[in-house]
Every structure is written in structure tokens, then in C-alpha cells.
Amino acid sequence: MAKRIDVEDLNAWYGSFHAVADVSMTIEPKQVTALIGPSGCGKSTFLRALNRMHEVVRGARVSGQVLLDGQDIYGEGVDAVAVRRSIGMVFQRPNPFPTMSVRDNVAAGLKLNGVRKKSELDDVVERSLTMAGLWDEVSHRLDRPGGGLSGGQQQRLCIARALAVEPEVLLMDEPCSSLDPISTLRIEDLIGELKDRYTIVIVTHNMQEAARVSETTAFFNIAGAGEPGRLIEMGPTTKIFTKPDDTRTEDYITGRFG
Amino acid sequence: MALVGPVALRRRSVSRALLGLVGAGAIGLTALLFTATPFQGVLDFVLVAYLLYVVAQTAVSYAVEGARSARNRLALTLLVSALFLALVPLAAVLIYTVQRGVQAISPGFLTHSMNGVGPLEDAGGAYHAIVGTLEQVVIASVISIPLGLLAAVYIVEYGRGRLVYWIRFFVDVMTGLPSIVAGLFIFAFWVLGLHKGFSGFAAGMALAILMIPIVVRASEEMLKLVPNDLREASYALGVPRWRTIVSVVFPAASAGLTTGIILAVARVTGETAPLLLTAFGFDAIRTNPFSGPQSGLPLFVFSQAGSAFDVAVNRAWAGALTLIAIVLVLTVLARVLTRRNVLA
Ligand SMILES: Nc1ncnc2c1ncn2[C@@H]1O[C@H](COP(=O)(O)OP(=O)(O)O)[C@@H](O)[C@H]1O
Ligand SMILES: [Mg+2]
């Protein structure tokens, strides 16, 4: 299930603004890879380029290659919609569909892609909610609006929704930044469980979080305002946090950086 | 040293009783003025009493509460007066129409046409006009709602660059189109040009021309209210764009869209000018909107009100009341639906 991602020479633009430059990296399957770096250094942009969400923004474009188990997701004739089905995404702010019940939120990805069989959908809903650690809390109120849950529950609902379409990779953009410490802990535990089956890439500006959940860490930085973000250094999380090769990484890790 | 002295948290304020006293004083003084001097007239009285009250109230407030409160009271009084003034014509029209209409309306009025009713007879009704209005409005809606909605979807969800600019420009121009011009266009193009003659359908098309820009504008605003987060959440699940619009964006905006559309319907229901050259008017019941002239409530009111005879003028008021009732029902419906808006 889990697939490996090879990024080669990735560049991303918003109109004429060059947001991410020349990133090459390998993201290993069944691992958690954390992307860290100061705000505005292009972490979200890079992450969104990994499942072709970047191009949803008007005027945005990408160059370079992103190979999913060897197949370029930006290749000729590759359907962005299909790419997004196999590379799921969880956003910074929980965004359940406000008009749908908890059940329909989880089933949305399948339903909107034409799966109609109720028994099948019910199975998927239960399985996904269980995986997201939310089943016990919501099993008795599957028909209530998804927007009625707490922030932490909503975020786990969004994770369940992403898992329901059975992706191979899960991208998470600061999934805990709008949550309280208890909910954060639950989601971090959840990430630990999910990595047995998925390739997980998580953006975080919280270095303790990166240290807690990830095997590999990539540090991004910008040289200054208006400059594109670049990958500075990538390696095992313990190494990045104890003996980084680059002084910029060290400055950032030790807090000597703005 | 402090620049500002200690702030008194408790302040003296003008009581309601004192305000009432000031009001009574203003009225009394005015009464005195009107008996002692050649001043007269109800409107003049109200105006003088009002001005006296505003001045006195501000002065009292200044003396008791200080300058800031006095300014606040003055501004508030003027604001409330302006609001009241704005509501007066509306209330007057409504009250007067209901008064006259209720006297003239009857079950027979709602169930009979004007077929064979003589000019002096107190008989006949607006049934044919109600049928005509309903048919014409339905036709206008069937044409303009899909078109308007699709245009709004294009503008908000797909459009980029110059094309959208021009579409919005034309929608704006259409919004300002005088309604008689819409009628004239259908008259020249359809009624005369294609030799189709007068019909309810022609009226429906003229109304549609007026309705499309309203639907586009209202829907556009509602679709823009749908947070981008929701669209992205859907795309990230591998849902295609069109499916996202139908299953995520529309439901999220549905209450607002429905409200906007109902208000557009209500807005064209009362249009008179475009009907003159398209439906033309007809005294008998005509249920087929595709051939021959048809009546409509605004046309009915127009023709009856123009008559020199009281019976006809009464019928006009009854027709006006019916029209207001239809529009009111639509507006209330829109209100109720707005309250259920998930985005609000
Ligand atoms: N939708 C957008 N349109 C234009 N510029 C954007 C957009 N999103 C992000 N940017 C710019 O791209 C750069 C990188 O942003 P982002 O990827 O969000 O950084 P990070 O997630 O690391 O904080 C920033 O300079 C930001 O202003
Ligand atoms: Mg970000």
C-alpha cells in the first residue's frame, strides 16, 4: 500500500512569484517525514505540490518531477484527480463539510466518486473512524452534523475522511496547530499508528512535534523576503536535531533564528 | 502627574420621566404657539414640536449629563428620526393598499375573470390575471434560474481573466436595463419580428431578461461565501471539480441561493412595463401561455386603475392587494430559508 516518493528538481510558483526552488528528496514509505522551517519558507506549497493541490490555486504552477513508486504524477496524461485519490491530505484548519453528517463526511470521498452501496459505505465509515480513533466517540451520533464536533474531533474526522478513500500517502499540513494539547497528543499517537500502513508527510512548525513523530526531518529555509524557499538539509530526525550538517539548520533548531 | 483626572464610573443620566416631561413641554409650547400666532396645520405642528423637542432634549442632556452624552443623544435621535422617515412611505403604501384592497376583495374576485363584465358592473375579478401572472413568472423562472445560476458558477468557479470581466460588465448593464426596454425588445424580436403575436410566453421571456442579472448577482455573492477550504477538502479527496460544485458548494450555499432566487422572482412578479408590449392583456381566462394575449396582475391593476368608474378602481385595489400578498409570501419564504443558512 504505502508508496515511496522521489522528488526531483521541484519548483513551484504563484503567478510570477517563485515560492519553492530546486527541491529534490526521497520520502520513504511506512515512515513519517517531517517538514520544518520558518513560516513562509514554502513547506505548505511543497506539500501541496506532492498531490497536485498546488495547481488548484489560480496562476499557480509547478516544474520538476514527483515520482510515486517511479511514476511521475506530473507526467503526460496523468489525471490530477486520480493522483489526489491516492495521495490524501489533511489541512491545517479542520474542514469537515458543514452540510453533511459525520457519516456522510467520512463517506464523502467514496460517495462523490459514485460508490452507492450502503453496506459497503457503512463498513468503510466504521473502519476509517476506528483507524482515526474517533469511532467510540461518534458511533452513537453518526447522523449529527460533522461541524458539531470539537476541534480535535473534527480534525480526526478529517483524517478519517482522508483514509476512507484508501490513499497510499497521507500529507498533513500542520494538523495540530489549531488544537489543544490533549487533542494534539491524540493525533500524534494516531500518526504513530498510521505509519505502519501509509507514507506520511507532516508539516509542522513545532520542533518537539517533529522530534516526537518523525523518523526523517527535512529543513526548509528562505534566504530573505521575496526569495524562494529551499531544502537546506534532510536526514534522520535524531541527527537533524542533534548534529545537523548545516549551520542554518543548527541556528533554527537552537532558536538562534528569528 | 496624570494628564487625565480620575474617571467617574458612575454618571448622572437623564431619566425617562424627565425625557417624557421634555416631550410634553415641547408639545405644550407648540400648542401655545399655534393658538397665539397664525401658525397652523398638522404637519407644521409635528415639525415644530419635533424641532423643539430635539433642541430641548439636547440642552437638558448637556446640563445633566455633559457634552459627550448630549452629542450622543442628539445623534441617536436624528438616526432614529431618519429611520422612521424612511419607513413612513413604505408603511403608508402598505396600509393604504391593504385598507382599500380588503374592502374590495372577495371570494368572487379571486375566482372570476373580467369576461363580459360591463364598465359599470360591480362584478368580475382577477382570476385570469392571477393565472397569467403565475404562468408568466414560472416561465421567466424556468428560463432565468438555470441560466443565471450557471453564469454565476462560471464566474465564481471557472472564470479567469477578460471573459469574466466582460460577463460581469454585461450583467451590470443588464441590471440597469429599463424594464420597458426588455418588453420592447421581445415585442420587436418575438411578437412582431417572428410573427408570434402577444402571449404569456413572450411576457415570460421579457421578465426573464430582467431576472437573469438579479439571479446572477445574488448567486455569485452566495457562491463566493462558500469557504475555499471546503472546495480544497473535496479536491483533496479526489473529487472532480464539477462534482465538488454540485455536491459540496451548492449544498453549502443552498439557503442563500434559494433566498436570492426567490427575491428575484418576487422582484419581477410586480413588473408592469414589460407586460404591456408582450402579454398585452386579456379579459377572459387563458390558460395556454403560448398563444394569444394574456392578462397578468400588474396589467390588471394598470387597466382597472385607469378607468373613470369606482367599481373598476376598487378592482384595481383588490388586484394590488393580491399582488402584494403573493410578493409577501415569497419574501417571507426567503427570510425563513435564510435563517437556515449553514454559512451565516
Ligand atoms: N495562494 C497563494 N498565492 C500567492 N502566494 C502564496 C500563496 N500561498 C502562499 N504564498 C506565498 O508562498 C510562500 C510560501 O508559503 P507557504 O508555502 O504557505 O509557507 P509555509 O507553509 O512554509 O509557511 C510565502 O511567501 C507565501 O506568501
Ligand atoms: Mg503553511
XYZ file of C-alpha atoms and ligand atoms in Angstrom:
630
model
C 0.000 0.000 0.000
C 2.428 2.639 1.177
C 4.482 4.079 -1.653
C 7.755 5.879 -1.896
C 8.037 9.369 -3.296
C 11.033 10.676 -5.204
C 11.022 14.404 -5.796
C 13.339 15.698 -8.472
C 14.110 19.353 -9.024
C 10.750 20.612 -7.913
C 9.962 24.309 -8.388
C 6.665 25.984 -7.570
C 5.303 29.395 -8.494
C 2.303 31.558 -7.624
C 1.984 33.641 -10.777
C 5.410 35.158 -11.188
C 6.371 34.608 -7.541
C 8.847 31.770 -7.157
C 7.812 30.081 -3.893
C 9.848 26.865 -3.846
C 13.095 26.235 -5.700
C 15.028 23.144 -6.731
C 13.862 20.653 -4.150
C 14.963 17.060 -4.549
C 14.297 14.472 -1.871
C 13.244 10.912 -1.254
C 10.340 10.176 1.044
C 10.440 6.625 2.369
C 7.283 4.517 2.685
C 5.936 3.456 6.096
C 7.703 6.320 7.759
C 6.838 9.750 8.970
C 8.739 12.540 7.265
C 8.522 15.941 8.926
C 8.969 19.225 7.071
C 10.144 22.035 9.319
C 11.260 25.585 8.759
C 10.287 29.190 9.416
C 6.913 30.465 8.269
C 6.684 31.368 4.609
C 9.566 29.104 3.576
C 7.293 27.092 1.293
C 6.516 23.992 3.370
C 2.805 24.084 2.581
C 3.476 24.907 -1.040
C 5.872 21.987 -1.365
C 3.437 19.649 0.375
C 0.608 20.709 -1.910
C 2.807 20.100 -4.925
C 3.071 16.457 -3.829
C -0.577 15.713 -4.600
C -1.200 18.305 -7.298
C -3.231 20.529 -4.983
C -0.882 23.401 -5.765
C -2.342 23.865 -9.228
C -5.823 24.433 -7.746
C -4.713 27.976 -6.872
C -5.188 30.415 -9.731
C -1.994 31.125 -11.615
C -0.013 28.537 -9.682
C 2.332 26.148 -11.478
C 4.969 23.545 -10.860
C 8.025 22.222 -12.673
C 10.078 19.119 -11.954
C 9.112 15.566 -11.175
C 7.330 13.833 -8.345
C 7.655 10.076 -8.744
C 5.181 7.930 -6.860
C 6.804 4.469 -6.872
C 8.536 5.509 -10.060
C 5.568 7.038 -11.836
C 5.652 10.803 -12.389
C 2.441 12.390 -11.082
C 3.123 15.348 -13.352
C 3.690 13.085 -16.370
C 1.815 13.177 -19.677
C -1.788 12.099 -19.380
C -1.738 11.691 -15.604
C -5.063 12.729 -14.106
C -4.724 15.125 -11.158
C -7.984 13.826 -9.722
C -6.652 10.260 -9.658
C -3.403 11.461 -8.073
C -5.323 13.126 -5.258
C -7.237 9.939 -4.600
C -4.045 8.038 -3.938
C -2.334 10.856 -2.047
C -4.652 12.131 0.669
C -4.364 15.395 2.529
C -5.283 16.814 5.922
C -5.345 20.569 6.302
C -4.256 22.965 8.980
C -7.762 24.012 9.911
C -10.266 21.175 10.363
C -12.650 21.497 7.419
C -15.478 18.969 7.625
C -18.294 19.522 5.127
C -20.815 21.625 7.102
C -23.892 20.303 5.338
C -23.028 16.646 5.880
C -23.442 14.333 8.857
C -20.448 12.642 10.490
C -21.186 9.535 8.453
C -21.507 11.398 5.167
C -18.333 13.340 5.844
C -16.362 10.134 6.134
C -18.104 8.564 3.153
C -17.867 11.745 1.060
C -14.792 10.711 -0.932
C -16.423 7.450 -1.993
C -19.949 8.775 -2.400
C -18.852 11.672 -4.553
C -16.956 9.198 -6.677
C -20.032 7.113 -7.290
C -19.966 4.379 -4.618
C -23.596 3.900 -3.622
C -23.869 0.561 -1.822
C -24.908 1.300 1.745
C -23.416 -1.783 3.373
C -20.079 -1.084 1.715
C -20.148 2.557 2.788
C -21.094 1.663 6.371
C -18.103 -0.695 6.567
C -15.758 1.978 5.285
C -17.174 4.574 7.691
C -16.658 2.327 10.705
C -13.208 1.203 9.604
C -11.998 4.741 8.872
C -13.381 6.212 12.079
C -11.806 3.384 14.071
C -8.449 3.978 12.399
C -8.757 7.682 13.189
C -9.511 6.825 16.828
C -12.879 8.506 16.679
C -15.313 5.612 16.433
C -16.031 5.284 20.166
C -16.747 8.986 20.449
C -19.088 9.352 17.491
C -20.599 5.917 16.827
C -23.831 6.976 18.543
C -24.133 10.224 16.618
C -23.176 9.384 13.078
C -26.168 11.286 11.761
C -25.389 14.537 13.520
C -23.616 17.336 11.591
C -19.853 16.961 11.399
C -19.467 20.626 12.274
C -20.900 19.938 15.734
C -17.813 18.065 16.954
C -14.992 19.646 18.938
C -11.955 20.968 17.068
C -9.847 17.901 17.841
C -12.674 15.560 16.877
C -13.232 17.491 13.663
C -9.589 17.093 12.741
C -9.749 13.341 13.378
C -12.938 13.297 11.312
C -10.968 14.901 8.504
C -8.280 12.254 8.908
C -10.950 9.529 8.764
C -12.357 11.174 5.655
C -8.942 11.141 4.022
C -8.351 7.493 4.999
C -11.733 6.374 3.664
C -10.628 6.637 0.048
C -7.694 4.339 0.868
C -4.789 6.506 -0.181
C -1.198 5.327 -0.282
C 0.272 8.511 1.073
C -1.074 10.906 3.686
C 0.014 14.541 3.628
C -0.666 16.604 6.738
C -0.221 20.371 6.857
C 0.224 21.439 10.491
C -2.664 19.187 11.524
C -2.327 20.049 15.223
C -1.620 23.752 15.089
C -5.203 24.760 15.833
C -5.752 22.122 18.526
C -5.366 21.929 22.293
C -2.523 19.831 23.804
C -4.708 16.795 24.547
C -6.127 16.651 21.033
C -2.613 17.195 19.687
C -1.368 14.212 21.634
C -4.182 12.044 20.310
C -3.395 12.976 16.742
C 0.310 12.418 17.249
C -0.440 8.945 18.654
C -2.663 8.344 15.680
C 0.132 9.308 13.293
C 2.342 6.757 15.060
C -0.244 4.049 14.389
C -0.916 5.037 10.801
C 2.692 4.921 9.675
C 2.580 1.112 9.625
C 0.395 1.364 6.563
C 0.987 4.729 4.978
C 3.695 7.020 3.813
C 3.178 10.103 5.939
C 4.495 13.593 5.339
C 3.740 16.144 8.035
C 4.433 19.862 8.057
C 4.930 21.313 11.490
C 6.408 24.444 12.958
C 6.617 22.742 16.310
C 10.052 21.143 16.598
C 9.129 18.965 19.566
C 6.339 17.559 17.482
C 8.699 16.788 14.619
C 11.018 15.101 17.098
C 8.179 13.078 18.609
C 6.512 11.769 15.479
C 9.009 11.574 12.639
C 11.829 9.311 11.512
C 13.135 11.726 8.934
C 13.180 15.510 9.014
C 13.648 17.988 6.201
C 14.565 21.572 6.981
C 13.429 24.312 4.589
C 14.554 27.910 4.675
C 14.387 31.183 2.785
C 17.366 33.427 2.205
C 15.199 36.548 2.618
C 11.856 38.118 1.805
C 10.832 37.501 -1.816
C 13.341 34.675 -2.198
C 12.120 31.146 -2.929
C 12.154 28.518 -0.186
C 14.793 25.810 -0.497
C 15.522 22.477 1.088
C 18.567 23.014 3.285
C 19.086 19.652 4.825
C 17.338 16.345 5.225
C 18.201 13.348 7.364
C 17.247 11.128 10.293
C 15.321 13.202 12.802
C 17.735 12.465 15.655
C 20.643 13.642 13.570
C 18.920 16.830 12.406
C 18.057 17.714 15.968
C 21.444 16.844 17.490
C 24.206 17.131 14.878
C 22.941 18.928 11.777
C 25.436 19.403 8.963
C 24.344 22.888 8.046
C 24.788 25.877 10.346
C 21.452 27.321 9.207
C 19.699 24.187 10.435
C 21.579 24.413 13.701
C 20.626 28.070 14.120
C 16.989 27.264 13.523
C 16.948 24.217 15.816
C 18.658 26.031 18.652
C 16.394 29.025 18.278
C 19.095 31.417 17.193
C 16.959 32.177 14.206
C 14.069 34.686 14.013
C 1.110 63.876 37.133
C -1.821 62.330 35.366
C -2.985 64.057 32.202
C -6.496 62.784 32.692
C -8.197 63.042 36.046
C -9.813 60.038 37.731
C -12.690 58.700 35.703
C -16.048 58.713 37.444
C -17.533 55.306 36.775
C -20.998 56.294 37.909
C -22.565 59.051 35.915
C -25.732 61.036 36.249
C -28.161 60.393 33.482
C -31.413 61.815 32.203
C -34.312 59.627 33.318
C -37.146 58.531 31.094
C -39.559 60.550 33.164
C -37.563 63.696 32.551
C -37.466 62.948 28.826
C -41.227 62.491 28.872
C -41.527 65.828 30.621
C -39.361 67.458 27.959
C -41.569 65.908 25.261
C -44.754 67.106 26.929
C -43.213 70.541 27.318
C -42.320 70.685 23.634
C -45.848 69.741 22.625
C -47.385 72.201 25.081
C -45.202 75.033 23.900
C -46.070 74.266 20.298
C -49.773 74.222 21.113
C -49.383 77.603 22.721
C -47.510 78.870 19.686
C -50.203 77.625 17.318
C -53.054 79.228 19.232
C -51.278 82.541 19.813
C -49.829 83.028 16.317
C -51.046 82.493 12.738
C -49.180 79.104 12.600
C -51.457 76.242 11.612
C -51.638 72.791 10.033
C -50.982 69.305 11.415
C -47.716 68.754 9.556
C -46.355 72.112 10.693
C -47.350 71.290 14.261
C -45.498 67.969 14.216
C -42.440 69.573 12.669
C -42.256 72.453 15.152
C -42.869 70.162 18.142
C -40.191 67.771 16.890
C -37.595 70.511 16.452
C -38.397 71.943 19.879
C -38.074 68.501 21.420
C -34.701 67.785 19.788
C -33.296 71.139 20.949
C -34.704 70.835 24.467
C -33.607 67.241 24.879
C -30.058 68.086 23.837
C -29.976 71.084 26.179
C -31.282 69.089 29.148
C -28.860 66.274 28.424
C -25.983 68.772 28.189
C -26.884 70.282 31.535
C -27.334 66.969 33.354
C -25.013 64.507 31.631
C -22.350 66.622 29.931
C -21.278 67.316 26.358
C -20.454 63.785 25.240
C -23.817 62.361 26.260
C -25.626 65.302 24.721
C -23.917 64.711 21.373
C -24.688 61.031 21.628
C -28.353 61.670 22.352
C -28.632 64.166 19.519
C -27.048 61.774 17.012
C -29.198 58.888 18.175
C -32.377 60.958 17.945
C -31.530 62.065 14.415
C -30.736 58.494 13.355
C -33.991 57.139 14.709
C -35.861 60.002 13.018
C -34.222 59.206 9.691
C -35.139 55.546 10.021
C -38.697 56.499 10.852
C -38.897 58.876 7.886
C -37.620 56.153 5.563
C -40.280 53.734 6.808
C -43.183 56.169 6.570
C -43.775 55.953 2.792
C -43.445 52.168 2.851
C -45.876 51.781 5.729
C -48.273 54.284 4.161
C -48.360 52.391 0.852
C -48.868 49.067 2.581
C -51.540 50.285 4.974
C -53.446 52.189 2.325
C -53.366 49.306 -0.139
C -54.493 46.808 2.451
C -57.292 49.137 3.584
C -58.628 49.717 0.097
C -57.919 46.181 -1.051
C -59.639 44.431 1.843
C -62.837 46.393 1.166
C -62.835 45.418 -2.492
C -61.606 41.841 -2.398
C -63.979 38.882 -2.198
C -64.005 35.173 -2.984
C -65.726 36.021 -6.249
C -62.894 38.381 -7.168
C -60.373 35.564 -6.871
C -62.441 33.105 -8.898
C -63.841 35.159 -11.773
C -62.386 36.776 -14.832
C -63.418 40.054 -16.453
C -65.000 38.289 -19.375
C -68.224 40.071 -20.389
C -68.228 42.414 -17.390
C -69.659 45.795 -18.334
C -67.843 49.020 -17.407
C -70.247 49.937 -14.598
C -70.900 46.453 -13.223
C -69.609 45.625 -9.759
C -68.647 42.111 -10.784
C -65.796 40.189 -12.304
C -62.375 39.552 -10.823
C -58.724 38.847 -11.341
C -58.685 35.081 -11.696
C -57.481 35.329 -15.284
C -54.771 37.780 -14.212
C -53.598 35.563 -11.333
C -53.346 32.599 -13.707
C -51.454 34.765 -16.195
C -49.019 36.135 -13.608
C -48.267 32.685 -12.196
C -47.636 31.239 -15.657
C -45.505 34.167 -16.781
C -43.409 34.101 -13.626
C -42.914 30.338 -13.876
C -41.792 30.717 -17.491
C -39.421 33.531 -16.532
C -38.027 31.401 -13.704
C -37.559 28.314 -15.851
C -35.546 30.376 -18.318
C -33.569 32.590 -15.985
C -32.757 30.462 -12.938
C -30.671 27.816 -14.756
C -29.027 30.447 -16.954
C -28.309 32.785 -14.068
C -27.046 30.037 -11.814
C -24.770 28.626 -14.496
C -23.402 32.080 -15.245
C -22.689 32.616 -11.538
C -20.983 29.221 -11.306
C -18.850 30.127 -14.298
C -17.890 33.488 -12.836
C -17.030 32.161 -9.383
C -15.681 28.685 -10.061
C -14.186 28.686 -13.526
C -13.794 32.165 -14.873
C -10.434 33.772 -15.288
C -9.302 36.991 -16.883
C -11.051 39.063 -19.515
C -14.071 36.894 -20.274
C -15.285 37.103 -16.695
C -14.696 40.833 -16.738
C -16.960 41.230 -19.745
C -19.623 38.867 -18.445
C -19.809 40.824 -15.208
C -19.868 44.061 -17.148
C -22.840 42.867 -19.199
C -24.630 41.594 -16.125
C -24.213 45.041 -14.581
C -25.554 46.710 -17.693
C -28.498 44.307 -17.750
C -29.233 45.104 -14.100
C -29.736 48.719 -15.088
C -31.838 47.909 -18.137
C -35.145 49.829 -18.022
C -37.891 47.234 -17.846
C -39.826 48.729 -20.744
C -36.787 48.106 -22.932
C -36.916 44.396 -22.113
C -40.558 44.424 -23.189
C -39.786 46.434 -26.291
C -37.049 44.004 -27.289
C -39.327 40.962 -27.035
C -42.037 42.936 -28.812
C -39.778 43.772 -31.740
C -37.981 40.446 -31.882
C -40.628 37.900 -30.980
C -44.095 39.426 -31.180
C -43.567 41.315 -34.436
C -40.280 40.042 -35.859
C -41.082 36.344 -35.699
C -44.831 36.975 -36.049
C -45.542 35.120 -32.817
C -48.027 37.705 -31.559
C -48.767 38.573 -27.947
C -48.600 35.744 -25.432
C -47.836 34.867 -21.845
C -44.672 33.208 -23.063
C -43.467 36.457 -24.631
C -44.091 38.152 -21.279
C -42.176 35.359 -19.525
C -39.193 35.970 -21.785
C -39.264 39.719 -21.138
C -39.387 39.068 -17.394
C -36.539 36.562 -17.761
C -34.352 39.271 -19.283
C -34.899 41.321 -16.136
C -34.472 38.369 -13.811
C -31.238 36.887 -15.149
C -28.920 39.636 -13.859
C -30.556 39.562 -10.433
C -30.125 35.797 -10.207
C -26.511 36.006 -11.400
C -25.580 38.703 -8.922
C -27.311 37.089 -5.933
C -25.932 33.614 -6.708
C -22.451 34.977 -7.308
C -22.387 36.551 -3.847
C -23.632 33.353 -2.240
C -21.142 31.105 -4.037
C -18.324 33.431 -3.030
C -19.327 32.991 0.603
C -18.511 29.283 0.440
C -15.059 28.971 2.020
C -12.307 27.774 -0.247
C -11.358 25.249 2.451
C -14.391 23.199 1.530
C -13.551 23.079 -2.157
C -9.981 22.093 -1.339
C -11.155 19.418 1.095
C -13.193 17.941 -1.715
C -10.443 18.159 -4.349
C -8.048 16.505 -1.907
C -10.372 13.508 -1.761
C -10.028 13.099 -5.496
C -13.449 14.525 -6.269
C -13.619 16.184 -9.702
C -14.367 19.872 -9.916
C -17.914 19.627 -11.312
C -18.840 17.098 -8.633
C -17.381 19.366 -5.970
C -19.559 22.221 -7.192
C -22.711 20.113 -7.285
C -22.239 18.173 -4.059
C -20.195 20.464 -1.817
C -20.514 24.070 -2.971
C -24.230 24.072 -3.845
C -25.400 22.429 -0.598
C -23.254 24.809 1.446
C -24.747 27.788 -0.382
C -28.245 26.371 -0.897
C -30.116 28.518 1.612
C -28.541 31.692 0.256
C -29.082 30.653 -3.358
C -32.732 29.868 -2.720
C -33.221 33.188 -0.965
C -31.608 35.136 -3.786
C -33.681 33.340 -6.383
C -36.953 33.828 -4.505
C -36.222 37.533 -4.135
C -35.542 37.722 -7.862
C -38.901 36.042 -8.529
C -40.633 38.449 -6.161
C -38.926 41.358 -7.861
C -40.208 40.530 -11.360
C -43.671 39.446 -10.213
C -44.702 43.073 -9.904
C -43.200 44.269 -13.187
C -45.782 46.027 -15.346
C -43.988 47.732 -18.206
C -42.583 44.596 -19.887
C -46.055 43.015 -19.925
C -47.642 45.889 -21.855
C -45.920 45.014 -25.103
C -45.771 41.244 -24.641
C -48.763 39.775 -22.778
C -50.820 42.797 -23.765
C -53.763 41.960 -21.515
C -56.942 39.978 -21.995
C -60.295 39.916 -20.197
C -61.010 36.198 -20.344
C -59.218 33.259 -18.790
C -56.427 31.976 -20.985
C -54.501 29.065 -19.565
C -52.358 28.422 -22.621
C -49.451 30.877 -22.349
C -48.178 30.128 -25.840
C -50.847 31.690 -27.994
C -52.787 34.874 -27.767
C -52.743 37.794 -25.342
C -52.931 37.034 -21.666
C -53.541 39.134 -18.583
C -51.333 39.497 -15.544
C -51.926 41.072 -12.151
C -49.840 44.214 -12.754
C -51.587 44.690 -16.117
C -54.947 44.133 -14.469
C -54.222 46.792 -11.843
C -52.961 49.149 -14.529
C -56.027 48.846 -16.736
C -58.596 48.904 -13.900
C -56.983 51.855 -12.139
C -57.081 53.872 -15.333
C -60.857 53.627 -15.501
C -63.112 56.532 -14.559
C -65.531 54.276 -12.658
C -65.311 53.485 -8.961
C -66.100 49.789 -9.420
C -63.062 49.419 -11.646
C -60.808 51.399 -9.309
C -61.917 49.156 -6.449
C -60.986 46.132 -8.517
C -57.568 47.695 -9.052
C -57.039 47.907 -5.281
C -58.126 44.311 -4.808
C -55.687 43.315 -7.560
C -52.907 45.322 -5.922
C -53.584 43.598 -2.610
C -53.421 40.193 -4.277
C -50.122 41.116 -5.889
C -48.651 42.341 -2.596
C -49.830 39.161 -0.897
C -48.034 36.992 -3.480
C -44.822 39.001 -3.171
C -45.065 38.998 0.625
C -45.409 35.223 0.733
C -42.302 34.892 -1.457
C -40.321 37.342 0.676
C -41.259 35.671 3.948
C -40.312 32.328 2.443
C -36.922 33.777 1.515
C -36.462 35.081 5.073
C -37.267 31.747 6.641
C -34.859 29.954 4.343
C -32.076 32.456 5.036
C -32.257 31.656 8.724
C -31.294 28.099 7.944
C -28.104 29.152 6.181
C -25.221 26.975 7.387
C -22.682 29.625 6.451
C -24.303 32.512 8.228
N -2.213 31.273 -2.638
C -1.046 31.962 -2.665
N -0.870 32.964 -3.565
C 0.277 33.665 -3.594
N 1.320 33.448 -2.788
C 1.225 32.468 -1.878
C 0.034 31.675 -1.762
N 0.200 30.777 -0.759
C 1.443 31.013 -0.281
N 2.072 32.017 -0.948
C 3.427 32.513 -0.702
O 4.347 31.463 -0.894
C 5.336 31.480 0.092
C 5.371 30.154 0.804
O 4.172 29.999 1.511
P 3.801 28.661 2.281
O 4.079 27.515 1.415
O 2.414 28.809 2.782
O 4.829 28.711 3.513
P 4.823 27.888 4.869
O 3.770 26.848 4.785
O 6.195 27.345 4.964
O 4.565 28.876 5.951
C 5.028 32.631 1.027
O 5.832 33.727 0.659
C 3.592 32.929 0.755
O 3.326 34.309 0.900
Mg 1.961 26.572 5.919
